Every structure is written in C-alpha cells, then in structure tokens.
Coordinates of C-alpha atoms in Angstrom, one line a residue:
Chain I
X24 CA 123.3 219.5 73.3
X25 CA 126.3 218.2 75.1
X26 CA 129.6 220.5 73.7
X27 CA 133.0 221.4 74.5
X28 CA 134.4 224.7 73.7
X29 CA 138.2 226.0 73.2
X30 CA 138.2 229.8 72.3
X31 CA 141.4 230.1 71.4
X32 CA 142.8 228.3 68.4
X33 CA 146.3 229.6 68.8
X34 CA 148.5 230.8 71.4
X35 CA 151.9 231.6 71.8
X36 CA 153.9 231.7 74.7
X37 CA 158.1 232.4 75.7
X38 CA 159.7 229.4 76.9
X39 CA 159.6 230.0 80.7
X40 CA 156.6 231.8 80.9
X41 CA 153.3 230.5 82.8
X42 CA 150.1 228.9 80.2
X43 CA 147.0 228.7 80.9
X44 CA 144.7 226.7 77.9
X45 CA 140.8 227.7 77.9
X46 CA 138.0 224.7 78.4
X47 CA 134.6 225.4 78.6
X48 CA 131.6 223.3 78.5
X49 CA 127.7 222.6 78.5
X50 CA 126.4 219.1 79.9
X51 CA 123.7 219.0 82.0
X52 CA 125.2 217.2 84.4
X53 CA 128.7 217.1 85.8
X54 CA 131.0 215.5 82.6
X55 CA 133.3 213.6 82.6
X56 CA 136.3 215.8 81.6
X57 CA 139.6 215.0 80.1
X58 CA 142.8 216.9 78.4
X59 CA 144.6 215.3 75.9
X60 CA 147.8 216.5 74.0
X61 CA 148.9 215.6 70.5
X62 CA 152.0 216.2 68.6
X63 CA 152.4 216.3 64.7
X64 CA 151.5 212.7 63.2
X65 CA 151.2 211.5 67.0
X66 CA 148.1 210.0 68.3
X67 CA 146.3 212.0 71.8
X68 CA 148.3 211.3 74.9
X69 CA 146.1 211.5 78.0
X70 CA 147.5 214.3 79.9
X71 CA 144.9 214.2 83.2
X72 CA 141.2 213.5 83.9
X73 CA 138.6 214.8 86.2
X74 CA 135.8 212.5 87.4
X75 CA 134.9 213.2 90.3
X76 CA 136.3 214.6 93.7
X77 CA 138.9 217.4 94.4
X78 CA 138.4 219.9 91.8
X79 CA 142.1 220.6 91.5
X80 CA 143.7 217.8 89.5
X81 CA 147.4 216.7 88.2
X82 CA 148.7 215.6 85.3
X83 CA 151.3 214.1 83.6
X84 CA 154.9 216.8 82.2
X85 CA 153.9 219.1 85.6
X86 CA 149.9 220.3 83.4
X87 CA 147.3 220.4 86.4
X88 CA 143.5 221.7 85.6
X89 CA 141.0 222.9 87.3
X90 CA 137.0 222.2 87.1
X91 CA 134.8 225.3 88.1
X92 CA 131.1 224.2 87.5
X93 CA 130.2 227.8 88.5
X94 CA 132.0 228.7 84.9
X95 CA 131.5 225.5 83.1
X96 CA 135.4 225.6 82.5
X97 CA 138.2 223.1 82.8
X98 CA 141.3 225.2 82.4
X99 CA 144.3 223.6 82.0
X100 CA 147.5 225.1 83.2
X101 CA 151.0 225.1 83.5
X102 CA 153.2 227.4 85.7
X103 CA 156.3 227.0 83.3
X104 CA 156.3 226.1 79.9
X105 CA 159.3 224.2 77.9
X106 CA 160.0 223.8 74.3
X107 CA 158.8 220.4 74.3
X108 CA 155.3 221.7 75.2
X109 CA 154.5 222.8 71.9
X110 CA 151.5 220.9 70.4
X111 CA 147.7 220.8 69.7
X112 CA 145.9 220.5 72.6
X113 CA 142.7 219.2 73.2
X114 CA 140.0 219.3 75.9
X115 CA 137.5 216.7 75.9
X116 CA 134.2 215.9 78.0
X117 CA 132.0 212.6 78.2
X118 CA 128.2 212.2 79.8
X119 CA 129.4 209.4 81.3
X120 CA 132.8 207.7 82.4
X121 CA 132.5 204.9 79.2
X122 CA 130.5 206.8 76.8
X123 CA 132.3 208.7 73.6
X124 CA 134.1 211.7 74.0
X125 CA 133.5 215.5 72.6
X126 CA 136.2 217.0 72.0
X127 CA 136.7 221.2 71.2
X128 CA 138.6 222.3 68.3
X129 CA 141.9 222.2 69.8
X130 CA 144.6 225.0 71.0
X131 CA 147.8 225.4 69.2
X132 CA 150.8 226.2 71.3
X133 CA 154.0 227.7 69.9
X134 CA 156.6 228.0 72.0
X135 CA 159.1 230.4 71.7
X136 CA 162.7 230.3 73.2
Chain N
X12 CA 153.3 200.9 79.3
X13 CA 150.3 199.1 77.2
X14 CA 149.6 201.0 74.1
X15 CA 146.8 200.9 71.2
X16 CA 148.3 199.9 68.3
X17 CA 147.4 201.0 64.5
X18 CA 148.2 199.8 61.3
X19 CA 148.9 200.7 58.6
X20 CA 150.0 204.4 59.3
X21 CA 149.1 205.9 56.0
X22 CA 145.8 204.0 53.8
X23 CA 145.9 205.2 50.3
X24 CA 143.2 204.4 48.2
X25 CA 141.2 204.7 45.0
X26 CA 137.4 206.1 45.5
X27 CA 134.5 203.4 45.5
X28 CA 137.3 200.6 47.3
X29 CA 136.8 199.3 50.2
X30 CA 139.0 199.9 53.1
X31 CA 140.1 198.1 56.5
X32 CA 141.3 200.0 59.2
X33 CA 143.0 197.9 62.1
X34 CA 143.8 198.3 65.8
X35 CA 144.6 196.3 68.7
X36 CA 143.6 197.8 71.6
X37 CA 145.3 197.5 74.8
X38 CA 144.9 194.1 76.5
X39 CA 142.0 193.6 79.4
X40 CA 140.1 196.2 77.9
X41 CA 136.6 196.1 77.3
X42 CA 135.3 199.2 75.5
X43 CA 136.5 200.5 72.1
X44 CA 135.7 203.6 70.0
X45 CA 136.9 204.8 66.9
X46 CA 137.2 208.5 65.8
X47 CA 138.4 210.6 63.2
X48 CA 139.8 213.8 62.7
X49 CA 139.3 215.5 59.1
X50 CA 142.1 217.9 58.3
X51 CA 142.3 221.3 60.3
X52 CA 139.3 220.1 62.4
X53 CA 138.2 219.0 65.7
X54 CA 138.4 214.7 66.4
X55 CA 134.6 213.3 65.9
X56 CA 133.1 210.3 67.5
X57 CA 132.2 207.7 65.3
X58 CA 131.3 204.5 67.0
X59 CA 131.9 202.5 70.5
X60 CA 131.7 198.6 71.1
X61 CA 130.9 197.0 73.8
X62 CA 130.3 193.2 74.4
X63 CA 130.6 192.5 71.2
X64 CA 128.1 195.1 69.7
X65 CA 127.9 198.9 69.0
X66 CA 126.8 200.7 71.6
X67 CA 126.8 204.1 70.3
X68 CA 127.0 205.4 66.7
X69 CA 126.9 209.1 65.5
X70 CA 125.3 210.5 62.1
X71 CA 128.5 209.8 60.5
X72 CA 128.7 206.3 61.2
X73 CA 126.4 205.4 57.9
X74 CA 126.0 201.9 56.1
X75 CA 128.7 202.4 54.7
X76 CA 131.0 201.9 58.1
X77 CA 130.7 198.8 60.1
X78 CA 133.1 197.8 63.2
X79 CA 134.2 194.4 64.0
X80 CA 136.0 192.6 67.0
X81 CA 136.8 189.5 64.7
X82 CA 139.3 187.9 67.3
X83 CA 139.7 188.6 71.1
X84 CA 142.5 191.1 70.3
X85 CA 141.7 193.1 66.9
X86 CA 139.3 196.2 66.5
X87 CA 138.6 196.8 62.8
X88 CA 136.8 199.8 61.0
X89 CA 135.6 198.8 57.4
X90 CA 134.2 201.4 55.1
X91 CA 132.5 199.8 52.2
X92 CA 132.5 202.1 49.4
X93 CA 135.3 205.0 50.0
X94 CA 134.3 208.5 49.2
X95 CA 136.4 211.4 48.5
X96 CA 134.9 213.3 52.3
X97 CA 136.6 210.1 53.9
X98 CA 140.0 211.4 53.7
X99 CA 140.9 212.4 57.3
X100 CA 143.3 211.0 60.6
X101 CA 141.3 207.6 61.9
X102 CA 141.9 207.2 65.9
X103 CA 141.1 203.8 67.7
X104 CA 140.4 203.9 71.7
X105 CA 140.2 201.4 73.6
X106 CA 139.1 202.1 77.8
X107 CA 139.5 199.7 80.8
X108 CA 136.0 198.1 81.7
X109 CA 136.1 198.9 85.4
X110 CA 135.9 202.2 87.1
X111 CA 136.8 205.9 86.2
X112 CA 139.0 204.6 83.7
X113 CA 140.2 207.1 80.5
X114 CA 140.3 206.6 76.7
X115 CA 143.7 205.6 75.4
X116 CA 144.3 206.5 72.1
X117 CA 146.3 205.0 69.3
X118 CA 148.8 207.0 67.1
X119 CA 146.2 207.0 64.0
X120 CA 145.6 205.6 60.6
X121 CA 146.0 208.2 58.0
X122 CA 143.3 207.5 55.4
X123 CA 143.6 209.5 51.9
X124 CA 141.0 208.7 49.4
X125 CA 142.2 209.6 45.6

C-alpha cells in the first residue's frame, strides 16, 4: 500500500541552528512528492514539490528537499531556522501528479530563541 | 496570489443535521479534492472531482457524503446525517488541470458536531 512516513512527531530546534525534517515513503513507483507547512488554524501552504528531474529541489522561506529513491526519503531541510518557522509540518506523496495525496502524521517544530 | 477560499470557518452543529461545507477553488482549475483532518491526526483523503464527477473516493467517503460543483465556481461537501466521529478540520484543494501542477489548499472549515 502506497504510505508516507514522518518518524518524528516533535522536534525542537535553537533559533539559528540547521533542521532537517524526516520523509520517508513506499510507492512502487517514483511519487509524486510534496511538503507542505501549516500554522495553528491555518490551512497547508505548499512549501516545494518534486516531480520529476534534479533531485535537489527549492522551496519557498529558503526549505529545499531532497528525493533519495535509494532510501525512499524526501528530507526536507533548512540550513538556518527563524522563529517564524515554528509549525506542523507535513510531507505528502501522490501515485500520480492529479491523484489524492497521502500525507504522514506531521512534524512539530518548536523553535527556541 | 489566487487562493482557495472556505466558508464558514467554524460549522457547529447538532448530531443527525445535515451539513454544507463550501469552497471556491481557485479560478482555471480543474481538479478538486476535499480532506479532513480529525484532531491530533494526520489529513485524510476523502474525495476528488473531475469533469464534473468523482474520480476517486476513500472508505470514508460513505452515503452519507456527496460532493457537488453546482456552479462553475463553488465546490461543496454535504454530509447528510452528522455523526458525532465527523467532528474534525475539513480542507478543500483545488489543482491546475495541466502539467505537474500542485494541490492548493484552503485555510479549512472547522466542523464540530454536538
């Protein structure tokens, strides 16, 4: 069955420091991949997408993420965090580019100053 | 930037009622989903439309849910008979009909069921 995994439920970094968010997955083909970020009583903000093509992909608020079909992951990361950064966020995969969306259970970030 | 818009923000309403859930997706699009999001867990797929029918439905999307596109800019979710396991964060999508294009997400309809 097609799933998306985020191990860790809750991190916490120092404002500053680097983040990198967990994203694995199981499709049996190359997904459709996505990372969105939601803020309390805010809807998910697209953050970036992977589809296809150069592995290495940019985001929006400096996030980039990188697809490694050797470890089914989709890491997203971020080499300095702000304040503003603290959310839920949420990685997401699709079979197909207009089909629905799995998403994992979501990564708490707390950001301390 | 085009959004998808919800309303109303916050549904409150007895068990057994029926409920309407709008959105208006962004303009030009072509493909709409809705999901939910029960409280403290991860968002689930319910339904996508396409053309003017659902393409895709999950277990959750029972008789008691049915999606319409009544107007060439509205998205509705109607759920017939409310139950108490309703109560969660309702998210409408709406995605751009050509290419690699993402899901856009609205801002939610919270839906609490008394």
């Amino acid at each position: 069955a097609q799933s998306v995994t985020q191990p860790d439920i809750h991190i916490t970094v120092s404002e500053g420091a680097s983040l990198e968010l967990r994203c694995n997955y199981s499709y049996g083909a190359t997904p459709y991949l996505f990372w969105y970020v939601q803020s309390p009583g805010q809807g998910l903000q697209l953050l970036l997408k992977y589809f296809s093509g150069d592995t290495l992909v940019q985001g929006i608020k400096g996030f980039e993420a990188e697809f490694k079909r050797s470890q089914s992951s989709f890491n997203l990361r971020k080499p300095s965090v702000h304040w503003s950064d603290a959310a839920e966020y949420f990685c997401g995969g699709g079979g197909t580019s207009y089909g629905k969306l799995t998403f994992g259970q979501g990564t708490i970030l707390t950001v301390h100053p | 930037e085009p959004e998808v818009t919800q309303t109303p923000s916050h549904q409150v309403t007895q068990m057994g009622q029926e409920v309407i859930l709008r959105c208006v997706p962004i303009s030009n699009h072509l493909y709409f989903y809705w999901y939910r999001q029960i409280l403290g867990q991860k968002v689930e797929f319910l339904v996508s439309f396409y053309n003017n029918e659902i393409s895709e439905k999950s277990e959750i999307f029972d008789d008691q849910f049915s999606v319409e596109r009544p107007d060439g800019s509205n998205f509705t979710l109607k759920i017939r008979s409310t139950k108490l396991e309703d109560s969660a964060m309702y998210f409408c999508a709406s995605r751009g009909g050509t290419g690699a294009q993402p899901q856009h997400f609205g801002d939610g309809t919270r839906l609490s069921i008394l």
